[in-house]
Amino acid sequence: MEKQTTTLRNSIIEEMDEKLKPLVEENLYLKNKMEKLNEKIKHLESGKRENNWIFYGFEEHTKYKTNIIEMIIKTLNDSDIEINMRVINKAFRIGKANGKARPILVKILNVRKRNEILKNKSRLLKNIFVNEDFNKEVLEKRRELIPQLLEEKKETYSILKI
């Protein structure tokens, strides 16, 4: 009787394993496919953000509420960075209005102008800062690397590119 029970249990387990095998394979296939799709999404998102800049330090003036692009162009031109309306696709404030100056996201059409802004961002007024538009993962990784950067600078006076 005990032998029959063991045989029956083993046959049930084998049958269940056979039924589960295609499901496990399909699950692995779908997980791999999902990983690849997530990588494609990250790549597309970073490509979409490639020509974006985030400007910090602009007060929320009522004068420029309607046309933030004019404010950006005026500031860049005053800082000897030549730019015109045709270079900027969109510009808008990020986040909810809470009384503080919100950052401005600027979408630039021309890659050369984007790089020119990067090279000359030290010319901007003292209270205006500009950064590239990165996704959350890149920003978190950069934050994690800041202590290492500071340590490297302190020890070797070298710059760690992040």
mmCIF file of C-alpha atoms in Angstrom:
data_model
loop_
_atom_site.group_PDB
_atom_site.id
_atom_site.type_symbol
_atom_site.label_atom_id
_atom_site.label_comp_id
_atom_site.label_asym_id
_atom_site.label_seq_id
_atom_site.Cartn_x
_atom_site.Cartn_y
_atom_site.Cartn_z
ATOM 1 C CA MET A 1 0.000 0.000 0.000
ATOM 2 C CA GLU A 2 2.791 2.377 0.913
ATOM 3 C CA LYS A 3 4.591 1.600 -2.330
ATOM 4 C CA GLN A 4 1.422 2.371 -4.293
ATOM 5 C CA THR A 5 1.053 5.684 -2.505
ATOM 6 C CA THR A 6 4.656 6.610 -3.256
ATOM 7 C CA THR A 7 4.270 5.622 -6.905
ATOM 8 C CA LEU A 8 1.022 7.545 -7.206
ATOM 9 C CA ARG A 9 2.541 10.618 -5.541
ATOM 10 C CA ASN A 10 5.596 10.484 -7.847
ATOM 11 C CA SER A 11 3.414 10.162 -10.935
ATOM 12 C CA ILE A 12 1.289 13.127 -9.818
ATOM 13 C CA ILE A 13 4.432 15.195 -9.215
ATOM 14 C CA GLU A 14 5.817 14.271 -12.650
ATOM 15 C CA GLU A 15 2.509 15.145 -14.295
ATOM 16 C CA MET A 16 2.411 18.505 -12.503
ATOM 17 C CA ASP A 17 6.025 19.179 -13.507
ATOM 18 C CA GLU A 18 5.177 18.466 -17.143
ATOM 19 C CA LYS A 19 2.209 20.820 -16.990
ATOM 20 C CA LEU A 20 4.268 23.532 -15.284
ATOM 21 C CA LYS A 21 7.282 23.274 -17.599
ATOM 22 C CA PRO A 22 5.707 25.232 -20.511
ATOM 23 C CA LEU A 23 4.439 27.863 -18.077
ATOM 24 C CA VAL A 24 7.885 28.285 -16.536
ATOM 25 C CA GLU A 25 9.474 28.564 -19.992
ATOM 26 C CA GLU A 26 6.883 31.103 -21.090
ATOM 27 C CA ASN A 27 7.429 33.069 -17.887
ATOM 28 C CA LEU A 28 11.195 33.206 -18.508
ATOM 29 C CA TYR A 29 10.623 34.235 -22.124
ATOM 30 C CA LEU A 30 8.246 37.020 -21.067
ATOM 31 C CA LYS A 31 10.646 38.242 -18.365
ATOM 32 C CA ASN A 32 13.467 38.472 -20.918
ATOM 33 C CA LYS A 33 11.202 40.234 -23.383
ATOM 34 C CA MET A 34 10.092 42.682 -20.688
ATOM 35 C CA GLU A 35 13.723 43.448 -19.784
ATOM 36 C CA LYS A 36 14.519 44.169 -23.429
ATOM 37 C CA LEU A 37 11.461 46.410 -23.745
ATOM 38 C CA ASN A 38 12.424 48.281 -20.573
ATOM 39 C CA GLU A 39 15.905 48.856 -22.007
ATOM 40 C CA LYS A 40 14.352 50.182 -25.222
ATOM 41 C CA ILE A 41 12.120 52.498 -23.199
ATOM 42 C CA LYS A 42 15.136 53.820 -21.274
ATOM 43 C CA HIS A 43 17.014 54.368 -24.523
ATOM 44 C CA LEU A 44 14.072 56.183 -26.134
ATOM 45 C CA GLU A 45 13.519 58.270 -23.021
ATOM 46 C CA SER A 46 17.158 59.308 -22.836
ATOM 47 C CA GLY A 47 17.081 60.138 -26.557
ATOM 48 C CA LYS A 48 13.993 62.243 -26.012
ATOM 49 C CA ARG A 49 15.691 64.114 -23.162
ATOM 50 C CA GLU A 50 18.977 64.514 -25.015
ATOM 51 C CA ASN A 51 18.348 68.083 -26.169
ATOM 52 C CA ASN A 52 16.658 69.223 -22.972
ATOM 53 C CA TRP A 53 18.160 71.599 -20.441
ATOM 54 C CA ILE A 54 16.853 72.463 -17.003
ATOM 55 C CA PHE A 55 17.465 76.042 -15.904
ATOM 56 C CA TYR A 56 17.424 76.963 -12.215
ATOM 57 C CA GLY A 57 17.336 80.361 -10.559
ATOM 58 C CA PHE A 58 14.784 82.226 -12.671
ATOM 59 C CA GLU A 59 12.298 84.123 -10.548
ATOM 60 C CA GLU A 60 8.641 83.660 -11.401
ATOM 61 C CA HIS A 61 8.042 87.143 -12.796
ATOM 62 C CA THR A 62 4.579 88.056 -13.933
ATOM 63 C CA LYS A 63 6.192 89.844 -16.884
ATOM 64 C CA TYR A 64 7.472 86.580 -18.376
ATOM 65 C CA LYS A 65 4.750 84.180 -17.277
ATOM 66 C CA THR A 66 3.276 84.160 -20.760
ATOM 67 C CA ASN A 67 6.545 83.785 -22.623
ATOM 68 C CA ILE A 68 9.280 81.964 -20.764
ATOM 69 C CA ILE A 69 11.183 81.475 -24.028
ATOM 70 C CA GLU A 70 11.810 85.232 -24.275
ATOM 71 C CA MET A 71 13.202 85.242 -20.737
ATOM 72 C CA ILE A 72 15.572 82.344 -21.521
ATOM 73 C CA ILE A 73 16.740 83.934 -24.787
ATOM 74 C CA LYS A 74 17.320 87.313 -23.135
ATOM 75 C CA THR A 75 19.319 85.732 -20.294
ATOM 76 C CA LEU A 76 21.454 83.622 -22.641
ATOM 77 C CA ASN A 77 22.108 86.552 -24.982
ATOM 78 C CA ASP A 78 23.005 88.784 -22.002
ATOM 79 C CA SER A 79 25.512 86.072 -21.021
ATOM 80 C CA ASP A 80 27.134 86.185 -24.505
ATOM 81 C CA ILE A 81 25.550 82.917 -25.608
ATOM 82 C CA GLU A 82 23.940 83.751 -28.940
ATOM 83 C CA ILE A 83 20.550 82.113 -29.317
ATOM 84 C CA ASN A 84 17.257 82.935 -31.052
ATOM 85 C CA MET A 85 13.623 81.796 -31.150
ATOM 86 C CA ARG A 86 14.248 79.195 -33.855
ATOM 87 C CA VAL A 87 16.564 77.206 -31.591
ATOM 88 C CA ILE A 88 14.098 76.649 -28.737
ATOM 89 C CA ASN A 89 11.154 74.338 -29.307
ATOM 90 C CA LYS A 90 9.464 74.627 -25.901
ATOM 91 C CA ALA A 91 10.109 76.072 -22.484
ATOM 92 C CA PHE A 92 7.968 75.555 -19.421
ATOM 93 C CA ARG A 93 8.190 75.460 -15.656
ATOM 94 C CA ILE A 94 8.438 72.077 -13.951
ATOM 95 C CA GLY A 95 6.432 71.216 -10.861
ATOM 96 C CA LYS A 96 3.664 72.864 -8.926
ATOM 97 C CA ALA A 97 3.744 76.534 -8.040
ATOM 98 C CA ASN A 98 4.563 76.750 -4.338
ATOM 99 C CA GLY A 99 5.945 80.255 -3.952
ATOM 100 C CA LYS A 100 9.509 79.223 -4.786
ATOM 101 C CA ALA A 101 11.173 79.623 -8.158
ATOM 102 C CA ARG A 102 10.495 76.463 -10.152
ATOM 103 C CA PRO A 103 13.024 75.099 -12.644
ATOM 104 C CA ILE A 104 12.421 75.647 -16.349
ATOM 105 C CA LEU A 105 12.679 72.799 -18.853
ATOM 106 C CA VAL A 106 13.925 74.018 -22.242
ATOM 107 C CA LYS A 107 13.753 71.821 -25.349
ATOM 108 C CA ILE A 108 16.442 72.842 -27.828
ATOM 109 C CA LEU A 109 16.171 71.900 -31.497
ATOM 110 C CA ASN A 110 19.767 72.425 -32.554
ATOM 111 C CA VAL A 111 22.443 70.058 -31.187
ATOM 112 C CA ARG A 112 25.206 72.597 -31.833
ATOM 113 C CA LYS A 113 23.415 75.210 -29.740
ATOM 114 C CA ARG A 114 22.846 72.621 -27.029
ATOM 115 C CA ASN A 115 26.570 71.911 -26.898
ATOM 116 C CA GLU A 116 27.363 75.627 -27.023
ATOM 117 C CA ILE A 117 25.215 76.185 -23.947
ATOM 118 C CA LEU A 118 27.033 73.329 -22.222
ATOM 119 C CA LYS A 119 30.445 74.805 -23.027
ATOM 120 C CA ASN A 120 29.484 78.326 -22.001
ATOM 121 C CA LYS A 121 27.270 77.671 -18.997
ATOM 122 C CA SER A 122 29.906 79.197 -16.713
ATOM 123 C CA ARG A 123 29.150 82.560 -18.394
ATOM 124 C CA LEU A 124 25.592 82.561 -17.073
ATOM 125 C CA LEU A 125 24.607 85.029 -14.397
ATOM 126 C CA LYS A 126 25.651 84.062 -10.871
ATOM 127 C CA ASN A 127 22.189 82.985 -9.772
ATOM 128 C CA ILE A 128 21.332 81.018 -12.952
ATOM 129 C CA PHE A 129 22.348 77.361 -13.240
ATOM 130 C CA VAL A 130 21.771 74.875 -16.017
ATOM 131 C CA ASN A 131 21.856 71.068 -16.022
ATOM 132 C CA GLU A 132 21.076 68.372 -18.517
ATOM 133 C CA ASP A 133 17.712 66.629 -18.245
ATOM 134 C CA PHE A 134 18.491 63.116 -16.975
ATOM 135 C CA ASN A 135 16.107 60.348 -15.965
ATOM 136 C CA LYS A 136 15.695 59.323 -12.314
ATOM 137 C CA GLU A 137 18.155 56.424 -12.480
ATOM 138 C CA VAL A 138 20.971 58.594 -13.817
ATOM 139 C CA LEU A 139 20.275 61.295 -11.233
ATOM 140 C CA GLU A 140 20.336 58.721 -8.415
ATOM 141 C CA LYS A 141 23.585 57.218 -9.704
ATOM 142 C CA ARG A 142 25.144 60.689 -9.908
ATOM 143 C CA ARG A 143 24.046 61.411 -6.317
ATOM 144 C CA GLU A 144 25.638 58.141 -5.202
ATOM 145 C CA LEU A 145 28.900 59.081 -6.929
ATOM 146 C CA ILE A 146 29.179 62.565 -5.397
ATOM 147 C CA PRO A 147 30.971 61.372 -2.206
ATOM 148 C CA GLN A 148 33.448 59.451 -4.370
ATOM 149 C CA LEU A 149 33.964 62.532 -6.548
ATOM 150 C CA LEU A 150 34.637 64.717 -3.524
ATOM 151 C CA GLU A 151 37.047 62.140 -2.078
ATOM 152 C CA GLU A 152 38.918 61.835 -5.383
ATOM 153 C CA LYS A 153 39.150 65.604 -5.714
ATOM 154 C CA LYS A 154 40.452 65.901 -2.167
ATOM 155 C CA GLU A 155 43.048 63.133 -2.559
ATOM 156 C CA THR A 156 44.281 63.537 -6.125
ATOM 157 C CA TYR A 157 42.887 66.861 -7.321
ATOM 158 C CA SER A 158 41.520 65.055 -10.339
ATOM 159 C CA ILE A 159 38.060 65.272 -11.822
ATOM 160 C CA LEU A 160 35.885 62.180 -11.972
ATOM 161 C CA LYS A 161 33.444 62.427 -14.866
ATOM 162 C CA ILE A 162 29.950 61.401 -13.907
#
